[in-house]
Structure formats: structure tokens, C-alpha cells
Coordinates of C-alpha atoms in Angstrom, one line a residue:
Chain N
X1 CA -21.2 16.3 -107.7
X2 CA -24.1 14.0 -108.5
X3 CA -23.3 10.2 -108.0
X4 CA -25.4 9.2 -110.9
X5 CA -23.4 11.6 -113.0
X6 CA -22.1 9.6 -116.3
X7 CA -18.3 10.6 -115.2
X8 CA -19.0 9.1 -112.0
X9 CA -19.8 5.7 -113.4
X10 CA -17.2 5.6 -115.7
X11 CA -14.8 6.4 -112.9
X12 CA -16.2 3.4 -110.8
X13 CA -16.0 1.0 -113.8
X14 CA -12.4 1.9 -114.5
X15 CA -11.4 1.6 -111.0
X16 CA -13.1 -1.7 -110.5
X17 CA -11.5 -3.0 -114.0
X18 CA -8.1 -2.0 -112.7
X19 CA -8.5 -4.3 -109.7
X20 CA -9.4 -7.2 -112.0
X21 CA -6.0 -8.5 -112.0
X22 CA -6.9 -11.3 -114.5
X23 CA -7.5 -8.7 -117.2
X24 CA -3.8 -7.2 -116.6
X25 CA -2.5 -10.9 -117.0
X26 CA -4.1 -11.2 -120.4
X27 CA -3.3 -7.7 -121.4
X28 CA -6.9 -6.5 -121.8
X29 CA -7.8 -2.7 -122.1
X30 CA -10.9 -1.0 -121.2
X31 CA -11.5 1.1 -124.1
X32 CA -15.0 2.3 -123.9
X33 CA -17.5 3.0 -121.4
X34 CA -21.0 4.3 -122.2
X35 CA -24.4 4.0 -120.3
X36 CA -25.2 0.2 -121.3
X37 CA -22.3 -0.6 -123.3
X38 CA -18.5 -1.3 -122.4
X39 CA -15.8 -2.2 -124.8
X40 CA -12.5 -4.1 -123.9
X41 CA -9.6 -4.8 -126.2
X42 CA -6.8 -7.2 -126.3
X43 CA -3.7 -7.7 -128.7
X44 CA -2.8 -11.2 -129.4
X45 CA -0.6 -12.9 -127.3
X46 CA 1.1 -16.3 -127.8
X47 CA 0.7 -17.0 -124.3
X48 CA -3.2 -16.7 -124.5
X49 CA -3.6 -19.5 -126.9
X50 CA -5.2 -23.2 -127.0
X51 CA -3.5 -26.2 -128.7
X52 CA -3.8 -25.0 -132.2
X53 CA -2.3 -21.3 -131.6
X54 CA -5.8 -19.8 -131.6
X55 CA -7.0 -17.4 -128.8
X56 CA -8.1 -19.6 -125.9
X57 CA -12.1 -20.0 -125.4
X58 CA -11.5 -18.9 -121.8
X59 CA -9.6 -15.9 -122.5
X60 CA -12.4 -14.9 -125.0
X61 CA -14.8 -15.7 -122.0
X62 CA -12.9 -13.7 -119.6
X63 CA -13.2 -10.7 -121.8
X64 CA -16.6 -11.0 -122.9
X65 CA -17.7 -11.7 -119.1
X66 CA -15.7 -8.6 -118.0
X67 CA -17.4 -6.5 -120.9
X68 CA -20.9 -7.6 -119.9
X69 CA -20.5 -7.1 -116.1
X70 CA -19.1 -3.5 -116.5
X71 CA -21.8 -2.9 -119.1
X72 CA -24.2 -3.8 -116.0
X73 CA -22.3 -1.7 -113.7
X74 CA -23.2 1.6 -115.7
X75 CA -27.0 1.1 -115.1
X76 CA -26.7 0.0 -111.2
X77 CA -26.6 2.6 -108.4
X78 CA -23.4 3.6 -107.1
X79 CA -23.5 1.5 -103.8
X80 CA -24.2 -1.8 -105.5
X81 CA -21.8 -4.4 -107.0
X82 CA -22.5 -7.2 -109.7
X83 CA -21.7 -10.9 -109.7
X84 CA -22.0 -13.2 -112.5
X85 CA -24.3 -15.9 -112.0
X86 CA -24.0 -17.7 -115.3
X87 CA -22.9 -17.0 -118.9
X88 CA -23.1 -19.0 -122.5
X89 CA -20.4 -18.4 -124.9
X90 CA -20.8 -19.4 -128.5
X91 CA -17.6 -19.6 -130.4
X92 CA -18.4 -18.6 -134.1
X93 CA -15.1 -18.4 -135.7
X94 CA -11.7 -19.3 -134.9
X95 CA -10.1 -16.7 -132.5
X96 CA -7.4 -15.7 -135.1
X97 CA -6.2 -12.3 -135.3
X98 CA -3.8 -9.7 -134.2
X99 CA -6.3 -7.5 -132.1
X100 CA -9.4 -8.5 -130.4
X101 CA -12.6 -6.3 -129.4
X102 CA -15.2 -7.3 -126.9
X103 CA -18.3 -5.4 -126.7
X104 CA -20.9 -5.7 -123.7
X105 CA -24.2 -4.6 -123.8
X106 CA -27.1 -4.4 -121.1
X107 CA -30.1 -6.2 -122.5
X108 CA -32.5 -6.3 -119.4
X109 CA -31.7 -3.9 -116.4
X110 CA -33.3 -4.7 -113.3
X111 CA -33.1 -4.4 -109.3
X112 CA -32.0 -7.8 -108.7
X113 CA -31.1 -9.6 -111.9
X114 CA -29.3 -7.8 -115.1
X115 CA -28.7 -9.8 -118.4
X116 CA -26.2 -8.4 -121.0
X117 CA -25.2 -9.6 -124.3
X118 CA -21.8 -9.5 -125.9
X119 CA -20.0 -9.9 -129.0
X120 CA -16.1 -10.6 -129.7
X121 CA -14.6 -9.5 -132.9
X122 CA -11.1 -10.2 -134.5
X123 CA -10.1 -6.5 -135.7
X124 CA -8.2 -6.5 -138.8
X125 CA -6.2 -3.1 -139.9
X126 CA -7.3 -3.9 -143.5
X127 CA -10.6 -5.1 -143.6
X128 CA -13.9 -5.5 -141.6
X129 CA -14.0 -6.8 -138.1
X130 CA -14.9 -10.5 -138.0
X131 CA -17.3 -11.6 -135.4
X132 CA -15.6 -14.8 -133.5
X133 CA -17.8 -15.2 -130.4
X134 CA -21.1 -14.3 -128.7
X135 CA -22.3 -14.4 -125.1
X136 CA -25.3 -14.0 -123.0
X137 CA -24.5 -13.4 -119.2
X138 CA -26.8 -12.8 -116.3
X139 CA -25.7 -11.0 -113.2
X140 CA -27.1 -10.7 -109.7
X141 CA -27.1 -7.1 -107.9
X142 CA -25.3 -7.1 -104.6
X143 CA -25.5 -4.8 -101.9
X144 CA -23.7 -4.8 -98.3
X145 CA -22.2 -8.3 -98.7
X146 CA -18.7 -8.3 -97.2
X147 CA -16.0 -8.5 -99.3
X148 CA -18.0 -7.7 -102.4
X149 CA -17.5 -4.1 -103.3
X150 CA -16.9 -2.2 -106.3
Chain C
X1 CA 1.1 -50.6 -130.2
X2 CA -2.6 -50.0 -131.0
X3 CA -3.4 -46.4 -131.5
X4 CA -6.7 -47.0 -129.5
X5 CA -4.6 -48.0 -126.4
X6 CA -5.1 -45.9 -123.2
X7 CA -1.5 -45.1 -122.9
X8 CA -1.8 -43.5 -126.4
X9 CA -4.8 -41.2 -125.7
X10 CA -3.2 -40.2 -122.4
X11 CA -0.2 -39.2 -124.4
X12 CA -2.0 -37.2 -127.1
X13 CA -3.9 -35.2 -124.5
X14 CA -0.7 -34.4 -122.4
X15 CA 0.9 -33.3 -125.4
X16 CA -2.1 -31.2 -126.6
X17 CA -2.6 -29.9 -123.3
X18 CA 1.1 -28.7 -123.3
X19 CA 0.7 -26.8 -126.5
X20 CA -2.2 -24.8 -124.5
X21 CA -0.1 -22.0 -123.7
X22 CA -3.0 -20.3 -121.8
X23 CA -3.0 -23.4 -119.3
X24 CA 0.7 -22.4 -118.7
X25 CA -0.3 -18.5 -118.2
X26 CA -2.8 -19.5 -115.5
X27 CA -0.7 -21.9 -113.7
X28 CA -2.9 -25.1 -114.7
X29 CA -1.7 -28.6 -114.6
X30 CA -3.4 -31.7 -116.0
X31 CA -3.7 -34.3 -113.0
X32 CA -5.9 -36.9 -114.2
X33 CA -6.7 -38.4 -117.7
X34 CA -8.9 -41.6 -117.6
X35 CA -11.5 -42.4 -120.5
X36 CA -14.1 -40.0 -120.6
X37 CA -12.9 -38.1 -117.7
X38 CA -10.0 -35.3 -117.2
X39 CA -9.1 -33.4 -114.2
X40 CA -7.0 -30.1 -114.1
X41 CA -6.0 -28.4 -111.3
X42 CA -5.0 -24.9 -110.6
X43 CA -3.4 -23.1 -107.4
X44 CA -4.9 -19.6 -106.5
X45 CA -2.8 -16.7 -107.9
X46 CA -3.6 -13.0 -107.3
X47 CA -3.0 -12.5 -110.8
X48 CA -6.0 -14.4 -111.8
X49 CA -8.6 -12.7 -109.8
X50 CA -11.7 -10.4 -110.4
X51 CA -12.4 -7.1 -108.7
X52 CA -13.4 -8.7 -105.3
X53 CA -10.2 -10.8 -105.4
X54 CA -11.9 -14.0 -106.3
X55 CA -10.8 -16.3 -108.9
X56 CA -11.9 -14.7 -112.2
X57 CA -14.9 -16.3 -114.1
X58 CA -12.9 -16.5 -117.2
X59 CA -10.3 -18.5 -115.6
X60 CA -12.7 -20.8 -114.2
X61 CA -14.0 -21.0 -117.8
X62 CA -10.8 -21.6 -119.4
X63 CA -10.3 -24.5 -117.0
X64 CA -13.6 -26.0 -117.4
X65 CA -13.4 -25.6 -120.9
X66 CA -10.0 -27.5 -121.2
X67 CA -11.0 -30.3 -118.9
X68 CA -14.4 -30.7 -120.8
X69 CA -12.4 -30.5 -124.1
X70 CA -9.8 -33.3 -123.3
X71 CA -12.3 -35.6 -121.7
X72 CA -13.8 -35.4 -125.3
X73 CA -10.4 -36.1 -126.9
X74 CA -10.2 -39.3 -124.6
X75 CA -13.0 -40.7 -126.9
X76 CA -12.2 -39.5 -130.7
X77 CA -10.1 -41.4 -132.9
X78 CA -6.4 -40.4 -132.9
X79 CA -6.5 -38.4 -135.9
X80 CA -9.5 -36.3 -135.1
X81 CA -9.3 -33.1 -133.2
X82 CA -12.0 -31.1 -131.4
X83 CA -13.2 -27.4 -131.5
X84 CA -15.6 -26.1 -128.8
X85 CA -18.6 -24.8 -130.3
X86 CA -20.2 -23.0 -127.2
X87 CA -20.2 -23.6 -123.4
X88 CA -22.2 -22.4 -120.5
X89 CA -21.1 -21.9 -117.2
X90 CA -22.8 -21.4 -113.6
X91 CA -20.9 -19.9 -111.0
X92 CA -22.3 -21.4 -108.1
X93 CA -20.1 -20.0 -105.1
X94 CA -17.5 -17.4 -104.8
X95 CA -13.9 -18.5 -106.2
X96 CA -12.3 -18.6 -103.2
X97 CA -9.4 -21.1 -102.0
X98 CA -5.9 -21.8 -102.3
X99 CA -6.5 -24.5 -104.8
X100 CA -9.0 -25.5 -107.4
X101 CA -10.0 -28.7 -109.2
X102 CA -11.8 -28.9 -112.5
X103 CA -13.1 -32.3 -113.9
X104 CA -14.6 -32.7 -117.2
X105 CA -16.7 -35.8 -118.1
X106 CA -18.1 -36.9 -121.6
X107 CA -22.0 -37.0 -121.2
X108 CA -22.5 -37.9 -125.0
X109 CA -19.7 -39.2 -127.3
X110 CA -20.6 -38.9 -131.1
X111 CA -18.8 -38.9 -134.5
X112 CA -19.6 -35.2 -135.1
X113 CA -20.8 -33.2 -131.7
X114 CA -19.5 -34.4 -128.4
X115 CA -21.2 -33.0 -125.1
X116 CA -19.1 -32.9 -121.9
X117 CA -20.1 -31.5 -118.3
X118 CA -17.9 -30.4 -115.9
X119 CA -17.6 -29.2 -112.3
X120 CA -15.2 -26.9 -110.4
X121 CA -14.1 -27.3 -106.8
X122 CA -12.3 -25.3 -104.5
X123 CA -10.0 -28.0 -102.7
X124 CA -9.3 -27.3 -99.2
X125 CA -6.7 -29.1 -97.1
X126 CA -9.0 -29.5 -93.9
X127 CA -12.4 -29.9 -95.3
X128 CA -14.6 -31.1 -98.1
X129 CA -14.2 -29.6 -101.6
X130 CA -16.6 -26.9 -102.5
X131 CA -18.6 -26.8 -105.7
X132 CA -18.0 -23.5 -107.2
X133 CA -19.1 -23.8 -110.7
X134 CA -20.4 -26.1 -113.2
X135 CA -20.3 -26.3 -117.3
X136 CA -21.6 -27.9 -120.2
X137 CA -20.1 -27.7 -123.3
X138 CA -20.6 -28.9 -127.1
X139 CA -17.6 -29.6 -129.2
X140 CA -17.4 -30.5 -132.9
X141 CA -14.8 -33.3 -134.2
X142 CA -12.8 -31.8 -136.8
X143 CA -10.7 -34.0 -139.4
X144 CA -8.3 -32.7 -142.0
X145 CA -8.8 -29.1 -141.4
X146 CA -5.3 -27.2 -142.0
X147 CA -4.0 -25.9 -138.9
X148 CA -6.3 -27.9 -136.4
X149 CA -4.4 -30.6 -135.4
X150 CA -3.9 -32.5 -131.9
Chain Q
X1 CA -37.5 -22.7 -161.4
X2 CA -34.4 -22.4 -159.6
X3 CA -34.3 -24.0 -156.1
X4 CA -32.4 -21.5 -154.3
X5 CA -35.0 -18.9 -155.6
X6 CA -36.4 -16.9 -152.5
X7 CA -40.0 -18.3 -153.0
X8 CA -38.8 -21.8 -152.8
X9 CA -37.0 -21.7 -149.2
X10 CA -40.1 -19.7 -148.2
X11 CA -42.2 -22.7 -149.3
X12 CA -39.8 -25.3 -147.9
X13 CA -39.9 -23.5 -144.5
X14 CA -43.8 -23.1 -144.7
X15 CA -43.9 -26.8 -145.4
X16 CA -41.7 -27.8 -142.6
X17 CA -43.6 -25.6 -140.2
X18 CA -46.8 -27.3 -141.0
X19 CA -45.5 -30.6 -140.0
X20 CA -44.6 -29.4 -136.4
X21 CA -47.6 -30.6 -134.8
X22 CA -46.4 -28.9 -131.7
X23 CA -46.6 -25.7 -133.4
X24 CA -50.3 -26.3 -134.1
X25 CA -50.9 -27.7 -130.6
X26 CA -49.7 -24.3 -129.0
X27 CA -51.5 -22.2 -131.6
X28 CA -48.3 -20.5 -133.2
X29 CA -48.4 -19.2 -136.8
X30 CA -45.5 -18.5 -138.8
X31 CA -46.2 -14.8 -139.8
X32 CA -42.7 -13.8 -141.5
X33 CA -40.1 -15.5 -143.6
X34 CA -37.3 -13.6 -145.1
X35 CA -33.5 -14.7 -145.8
X36 CA -31.9 -15.1 -142.4
X37 CA -35.2 -14.0 -140.4
X38 CA -38.3 -15.9 -139.3
X39 CA -41.1 -14.8 -137.3
X40 CA -43.8 -16.8 -135.4
X41 CA -46.9 -15.5 -133.4
X42 CA -48.9 -16.9 -130.8
X43 CA -51.9 -15.7 -128.9
X44 CA -52.2 -16.2 -125.4
X45 CA -54.3 -19.3 -124.3
X46 CA -54.8 -20.3 -120.8
X47 CA -53.9 -23.8 -121.5
X48 CA -50.3 -22.7 -122.2
X49 CA -49.5 -21.4 -118.7
X50 CA -47.2 -22.3 -115.7
X51 CA -48.4 -22.0 -112.2
X52 CA -48.9 -18.2 -112.0
X53 CA -50.9 -17.8 -115.0
X54 CA -47.9 -16.6 -117.2
X55 CA -46.9 -18.1 -120.6
X56 CA -45.0 -21.3 -119.6
X57 CA -41.3 -21.0 -120.3
X58 CA -41.4 -24.2 -122.3
X59 CA -43.8 -22.6 -124.7
X60 CA -41.7 -19.7 -125.1
X61 CA -38.7 -21.9 -125.7
X62 CA -40.8 -24.1 -128.3
X63 CA -41.6 -20.9 -130.4
X64 CA -38.2 -19.3 -130.2
X65 CA -36.4 -22.7 -131.0
X66 CA -38.7 -22.8 -134.3
X67 CA -38.2 -19.1 -135.3
X68 CA -34.5 -19.8 -134.9
X69 CA -34.3 -23.2 -136.5
X70 CA -36.4 -21.7 -139.5
X71 CA -34.2 -19.0 -139.9
X72 CA -31.7 -21.3 -140.3
X73 CA -33.6 -23.3 -143.0
X74 CA -33.4 -19.9 -145.0
X75 CA -29.7 -20.3 -145.4
X76 CA -29.0 -23.9 -146.1
X77 CA -29.5 -25.8 -149.4
X78 CA -32.6 -27.2 -150.2
X79 CA -31.5 -30.9 -149.7
X80 CA -30.2 -30.3 -146.2
X81 CA -32.3 -30.0 -142.9
X82 CA -31.4 -28.7 -139.5
X83 CA -31.5 -30.3 -136.1
X84 CA -31.2 -28.1 -132.7
X85 CA -28.0 -29.2 -130.8
X86 CA -28.7 -26.7 -127.9
X87 CA -30.0 -23.6 -126.9
X88 CA -30.1 -21.3 -123.9
X89 CA -33.3 -19.0 -122.9
X90 CA -33.3 -16.0 -120.9
X91 CA -36.6 -15.2 -119.4
X92 CA -36.3 -11.4 -119.0
X93 CA -39.9 -10.5 -118.1
X94 CA -43.1 -12.3 -117.1
X95 CA -44.9 -13.9 -119.9
X96 CA -47.9 -11.7 -119.5
X97 CA -49.9 -10.5 -122.6
X98 CA -52.4 -11.1 -125.2
X99 CA -50.2 -11.8 -128.0
X100 CA -46.6 -12.7 -128.5
X101 CA -44.1 -12.6 -131.1
X102 CA -41.1 -14.5 -131.7
X103 CA -38.3 -13.3 -134.1
X104 CA -35.3 -15.8 -134.8
X105 CA -32.3 -14.3 -136.9
X106 CA -29.1 -16.3 -138.2
X107 CA -26.0 -14.9 -136.4
X108 CA -23.5 -17.4 -138.0
X109 CA -24.3 -19.3 -141.0
X110 CA -22.1 -22.4 -141.8
X111 CA -22.1 -25.6 -143.7
X112 CA -22.0 -27.9 -140.7
X113 CA -23.0 -25.6 -137.7
X114 CA -25.6 -22.6 -137.7
X115 CA -26.2 -20.4 -134.9
X116 CA -29.4 -18.2 -134.5
X117 CA -30.2 -15.7 -131.8
X118 CA -34.0 -14.7 -131.2
X119 CA -36.1 -12.5 -129.1
X120 CA -39.6 -13.0 -127.5
X121 CA -41.9 -10.2 -127.3
X122 CA -45.4 -9.3 -125.7
X123 CA -47.2 -7.4 -128.3
X124 CA -49.7 -4.8 -127.1
X125 CA -52.1 -3.3 -129.2
X126 CA -51.9 -0.1 -127.3
X127 CA -48.1 0.3 -126.5
X128 CA -44.5 -0.7 -127.5
X129 CA -43.6 -4.5 -127.7
X130 CA -42.2 -5.7 -124.5
X131 CA -39.0 -8.1 -124.5
X132 CA -39.9 -11.2 -122.6
X133 CA -37.2 -13.4 -123.6
X134 CA -33.9 -14.1 -125.5
X135 CA -32.3 -17.2 -127.0
X136 CA -29.2 -18.5 -128.6
X137 CA -29.6 -21.7 -130.6
X138 CA -27.0 -24.0 -132.1
X139 CA -28.0 -26.1 -135.0
X140 CA -26.3 -28.8 -137.0
X141 CA -26.8 -29.3 -140.8
X142 CA -27.7 -33.0 -141.6
X143 CA -28.0 -34.5 -145.1
X144 CA -29.0 -37.9 -146.2
X145 CA -29.9 -39.0 -142.6
X146 CA -32.8 -41.5 -142.7
X147 CA -36.1 -39.9 -141.3
X148 CA -34.6 -36.5 -141.1
X149 CA -36.1 -34.6 -144.2
X150 CA -37.3 -31.2 -144.6
Chain D
X1 CA -47.9 -30.4 -88.4
X2 CA -44.3 -28.6 -89.1
X3 CA -44.5 -26.7 -92.5
X4 CA -41.0 -28.3 -93.3
X5 CA -42.4 -31.7 -93.2
X6 CA -41.6 -33.5 -96.4
X7 CA -45.5 -34.5 -97.2
X8 CA -46.1 -30.5 -96.9
X9 CA -43.6 -29.7 -99.7
X10 CA -44.9 -32.4 -101.7
X11 CA -48.5 -31.3 -101.2
X12 CA -47.1 -27.8 -102.3
X13 CA -45.4 -29.1 -105.3
X14 CA -48.5 -31.3 -106.5
X15 CA -50.7 -28.3 -106.2
X16 CA -48.6 -26.1 -108.0
X17 CA -47.9 -28.5 -110.9
X18 CA -51.6 -29.1 -111.2
X19 CA -51.8 -25.2 -112.0
X20 CA -49.5 -25.7 -114.7
X21 CA -51.9 -25.8 -117.5
X22 CA -49.1 -26.3 -120.1
X23 CA -48.2 -29.7 -118.2
X24 CA -51.7 -30.9 -118.7
X25 CA -51.6 -29.8 -122.5
X26 CA -48.7 -31.8 -123.2
X27 CA -50.0 -34.9 -121.1
X28 CA -47.2 -34.8 -118.4
X29 CA -47.7 -36.5 -115.0
X30 CA -45.6 -35.6 -111.6
X31 CA -44.5 -39.2 -110.8
X32 CA -41.8 -38.4 -108.1
X33 CA -41.1 -35.8 -105.5
X34 CA -38.4 -36.1 -103.3
X35 CA -36.4 -33.5 -101.6
X36 CA -34.1 -31.9 -104.1
X37 CA -35.4 -34.3 -106.8
X38 CA -38.7 -34.2 -109.0
X39 CA -39.7 -36.5 -111.9
X40 CA -42.2 -35.8 -114.6
X41 CA -43.4 -38.6 -117.2
X42 CA -44.8 -37.9 -120.7
X43 CA -46.3 -40.3 -123.2
X44 CA -45.4 -39.8 -126.7
X45 CA -48.0 -38.0 -128.6
X46 CA -48.1 -37.1 -132.2
X47 CA -49.3 -33.8 -131.6
X48 CA -46.3 -32.9 -129.7
X49 CA -43.8 -33.4 -132.5
X50 CA -41.3 -31.5 -134.6
X51 CA -41.1 -31.6 -138.5
X52 CA -39.5 -34.9 -138.5
X53 CA -41.9 -36.5 -136.1
X54 CA -40.0 -36.6 -133.0
X55 CA -40.7 -35.0 -129.6
X56 CA -40.4 -31.2 -130.1
X57 CA -37.3 -29.8 -128.2
X58 CA -39.9 -27.1 -126.8
X59 CA -41.8 -29.9 -125.1
X60 CA -38.6 -31.4 -123.9
X61 CA -37.6 -28.1 -122.6
X62 CA -41.1 -27.5 -120.7
X63 CA -41.0 -30.9 -119.1
X64 CA -37.2 -30.2 -118.1
X65 CA -37.7 -26.8 -116.8
X66 CA -41.0 -28.0 -114.9
X67 CA -38.8 -30.8 -113.2
X68 CA -36.1 -28.5 -112.6
X69 CA -38.2 -25.9 -110.8
X70 CA -40.3 -28.3 -108.9
X71 CA -37.0 -29.8 -107.3
X72 CA -36.2 -26.1 -106.4
X73 CA -39.6 -25.9 -104.5
X74 CA -38.7 -28.8 -102.4
X75 CA -35.8 -26.9 -101.0
X76 CA -37.5 -23.3 -100.4
X77 CA -39.5 -22.1 -97.6
X78 CA -43.4 -22.5 -97.9
X79 CA -44.1 -18.8 -98.4
X80 CA -41.5 -18.5 -101.3
X81 CA -42.1 -19.2 -105.0
X82 CA -39.6 -19.6 -107.8
X83 CA -39.3 -17.9 -111.3
X84 CA -37.0 -19.3 -114.0
X85 CA -34.5 -16.7 -114.9
X86 CA -32.7 -18.9 -117.6
X87 CA -31.9 -22.4 -118.7
X88 CA -30.0 -24.3 -121.5
X89 CA -30.8 -27.5 -122.9
X90 CA -28.8 -29.9 -124.9
X91 CA -30.5 -32.3 -127.3
X92 CA -28.3 -35.5 -127.2
X93 CA -30.2 -37.8 -129.2
X94 CA -33.6 -37.9 -131.1
X95 CA -36.8 -37.6 -129.1
X96 CA -37.9 -40.9 -130.4
X97 CA -39.8 -43.2 -127.8
X98 CA -43.3 -44.2 -126.5
X99 CA -42.6 -42.7 -123.1
X100 CA -40.3 -40.0 -121.7
X101 CA -38.7 -39.3 -118.2
X102 CA -37.6 -36.1 -116.9
X103 CA -35.6 -35.8 -113.8
X104 CA -34.6 -32.3 -112.1
X105 CA -32.1 -32.2 -109.3
X106 CA -31.1 -29.2 -107.1
X107 CA -27.2 -28.5 -107.8
X108 CA -27.2 -25.5 -105.7
X109 CA -29.5 -24.4 -103.1
X110 CA -29.7 -20.8 -102.2
X111 CA -31.7 -17.7 -100.7
X112 CA -31.8 -15.9 -103.6
X113 CA -30.6 -18.1 -106.6
X114 CA -31.3 -21.9 -107.2
X115 CA -29.5 -24.0 -109.7
X116 CA -30.9 -27.0 -110.9
X117 CA -29.8 -29.9 -113.3
X118 CA -31.8 -32.1 -115.2
X119 CA -31.8 -35.0 -117.7
X120 CA -34.6 -36.5 -120.1
X121 CA -34.7 -40.0 -121.0
X122 CA -36.5 -42.1 -123.4
X123 CA -38.0 -45.0 -121.5
X124 CA -38.1 -48.4 -123.2
X125 CA -40.1 -51.2 -121.9
X126 CA -37.5 -53.8 -123.1
X127 CA -34.3 -52.1 -122.5
X128 CA -32.4 -49.3 -120.8
X129 CA -33.4 -45.6 -120.8
X130 CA -31.9 -43.6 -123.5
X131 CA -30.6 -40.1 -122.4
X132 CA -31.9 -37.8 -124.9
X133 CA -31.4 -34.4 -123.2
X134 CA -29.8 -32.5 -120.5
X135 CA -30.5 -29.2 -118.9
X136 CA -29.3 -26.7 -116.5
X137 CA -31.5 -23.9 -115.1
X138 CA -31.2 -20.9 -112.9
X139 CA -34.0 -19.8 -110.6
X140 CA -34.7 -16.7 -108.5
X141 CA -36.5 -17.2 -105.1
X142 CA -39.6 -14.6 -105.1
X143 CA -41.5 -13.4 -101.9
X144 CA -44.4 -11.5 -101.5
X145 CA -44.7 -10.5 -105.2
X146 CA -48.3 -9.9 -106.3
X147 CA -49.5 -12.4 -108.7
X148 CA -46.5 -14.9 -108.1
X149 CA -47.7 -17.3 -105.3
X150 CA -47.3 -21.1 -105.2

């Protein structure tokens, strides 16, 4: 089987996501993996809130960073890995809702640097999704660095 | 007692921090509260890691955001509250260590907008602290908005 | 004539842009004004370069900031003005080209805070435009502040 | 003479700065070059203003980016060059004044990625300097890339 086969990058991403213990801790699931696009979903949980009972900006950032990073994994070769260098989050509306969707998309692929953009939504069963945050993140492609695999 | 008394803002900040369930979930403690400066500490926990076993960028962001926000709380009047509008995190070194320190400091106080800067360190018992991340965050002062108190 | 009439905001934006002496200095023109979207164009000029002869990141930022700010002007009431609080620029490809297009779009309108996103392109007569930079900017709506009008 | 000698990096930085035509266009001067720290100064000029007659955010960004980039040049080897990947500027106070100082400092040196922080001040002859902006920038070290030298 060709290593660049779509099912292969999907498998790599799913396995890597499973190793992100922090995603398990916040209850995040990987719900969509396509070339250049990854989605993560998260049900609201009172243990993830800030002082006003809203979803904590750090939790939003964690899920947006993961979505953007794994979108990046879909455009790199199978031996490489990614490290987030930096990201910027804009919190556009209060993190209020029962379920949240985080979509990461590759804006600029590259051999050394990859840039992704992402958006977070409060998903409502009875209405349109509400945009609650946006992110831009920069990642570095790493190869053969001890301890940084997958 | 004067409401602008230092012990008073310290009390407000400690109470608000206690309501941040996300801080409890990640095991963060508020260890220092001074005018314009707040520190948070966090022991390493395997449940907070990303795919390479390092402290997750989202956890670093959550603690840096909280440190910067509570630094901001120390320079606003007791009836006001703060909402993070945006922040940018630079991940400078891998989040490897047994214990982490997050320091937030007010760079620019204001009546509507407050800007804080922060740094995250891996604290080592036998050596100097290692800078692992920096943040700049922008907060909006909110007053009398339903559900946004303290 | 109704002040909220589209032609009216277009007029206000064009007049305000004309007062941005820095735009004249870099040779930027306002080429499109629609509700929520503004475009600025700039021919390459050797006086705008960095050390490698490419368009300077600061010039890209100046035009992206102006495009995003004026996109914001299209969604505020005529008496208000906007001040940029912060922005983040990602330089995605070298600023090489004969002509550049900067598009700013409102991502989140608001009564106090407005967030816009923008993209910069090198426009080529004989091929597709090349994405060279992206920006996210946060603006504060100001009213009745001395010296801050239009 | 040893190539890592301080006078040598100072010379390289001064020569590279001189090639930044955009710095000449805005009237910026390189006033201080030390290991890890660079300062640029700029007199106010009406041709550099935004719509309210204040120093344009893009001009502030251009000078902060240059200061941060050249601070980075002081910690890389003589054959390497730097490209700004991204930066974030916070505009803390209106750009009002007769003269401005921009200081860039290396926060994290590295073989591939360098991060610098900077601050912009309105310098007053009769009082303390006023902080008007802060920046964090990320640069990539490039070697042997055609057209990217010095």
C-alpha cells in the first residue's frame, strides 16, 4: 500500500490524536480527517469552564491547536512530525453551548513551516452554529528528532 | 475596609480562580498574587500531554491565559470583570519537566482594554528555570453584563 | 439621504483613507469598498523593500491593517471611529511581484470590539494571484474621543 | 579577524539595514546594535500618519519588525540570514510624539527558529518615554537560498 494513500494519513492522524492524553482529558473526539482539513468535537463539561461558567479559553485553544496541527499532518510525509511554534486565538463570542466543533485547515503547506487557520463553533441542535473563536497557528516540520515522532 | 485594599483584590482573584473549574481539572494552583503580577503553578501530569508526551500547548495556553487575566484583575475596580479578547502564545521550548510556573504581568492597564504579557517556565529542582513559552493577551473590561461577574 | 446608505459609508471610508498619509507614501489605492469587505492595491516600488529586495513586512502590514480597519468602518455607525488594538501577520511567501492586492473582511462585528481577517496577494498579469500574507486584527469602536474622528 | 567578533555582526547588520529601502523611506535610523538587542529611531513625519494624524500602525510594525529581525541577526552565524515568519503587534497608546524609539530583543535564539520581542516608545525631551506598542516576532534562519543573503 502506498504510504501517501489517504487512508494512511488518516490512520497516522488518528493514532497520533489518540496519544494526545490532553484531548482525552477534555473529552475531545476526532470527527473528520480530510486532506488539509481536520475537525474535532467536544461536548460541554462543567469541569472545563472559566470563572463565568463558559468554556475556558485554554480548552478552546487546546482543541483549535490540535485541529490545526492535525490538518498539517495531512500534508506532510509519513516520517515527519509537527511542532506548534506559535498560535493566536481570537475569542469572538462567549463559549456557551452544549457541543463545540473545531475545524483546522492548512493555509500554507511547506517543507519547513506550515500555517493553518481554524475556527471554533458552538453547535446548536435547533439553529445555526455560532462562531466563537478563530485561530492562526504556525508549525515546524521536524524529522529525526529523538522523542518527536508521530 | 477599603475595597481597593490589596488584601481585597487578592481575595477576589483567589475566589474567581477557584471558580475556574478548568484550572482544577489541569491541577493548577494560584501561588502568587501581587498588584499587576500573578503566578500559577502546575505539576506535570501524564493526562495533560500532547502526542510526544510533552505538556500540551493548550494546557500551557490555559495557564498563561489565567495568569494574565488575573494579573489584569489586580488593576481593575472591584465591580468590573475581564474577558479575554485574544492572545498569542509562542512555544519556545518543549514542555518537558516535573513542574511548571506561569507568570502573568500587566503591560498596559486601561479603563476598557488591558494588555498583559506572560511567560511559562519548566521549574527544575536542581537547576535554573527554563523558559518554555511566552504570551501576549488582550482583555476587555466588562461591567454590568449579565452572567459575567467576578 | 439616509446616513446608513451604502454610498454614505463608502464616502466616509474613501475620505478617511485619503487622510491616511502613510497610504499615499507607499502608493496604496483603495480599489474596492463593499459592506464588510475592503480592498487596497499597491504597485511594487523599490523604495518599499527589505534587505533582500522583497516588499517589506511592514508595508504588507500597513496595507493589511488599513484594509481590515476600513472593512470594519463599513459596519459601524457614521459617528463612530475605529482604533486598531492589535494585529498578527503571517508572512506566507516572499513579497515578490509587480502588484499586490490586500483584502480585509469583517469576521465579527460588534458594538465595542470588531475583528477582521485579511489576505495579501501578489497579483500576476499572466497567472493566478499568489497568497503572500494573512492577518487577523482587533479593533476598538471609539466615540466622542477628542482628536479621533472619521 | 574572528568572524564572530562583535564589530563584525554590527557591520553586517548596518549593511543589511542600509539595504532596507523601506527604512530610508520612513526615515528610520539604526541607533544601537548590541548582542541580542537592536534599536531603531524615527522622527515623526506627517507623511507616515493614519487618518487621525497619529503614527500609522504599519510604520510602527515596520520599525518593530526591523528591530526584532536585526536583534536576531546578532545571534546567527555570518553566512545565515533571517526571514520573518510572523509577528503580532499590540498598539498600547496612540502614536503621538516627535520622536519614536523601537527596541528589539532576542527572547529565544535557535538554529532554525528565533523569537524576538520588542517595544516602541514615544520619546519626549521633557519627560519619560511612553510605551506605545509591543511586538513578538518569529523568524526562520535561512542558509544558501538564492536571493536571500545578508
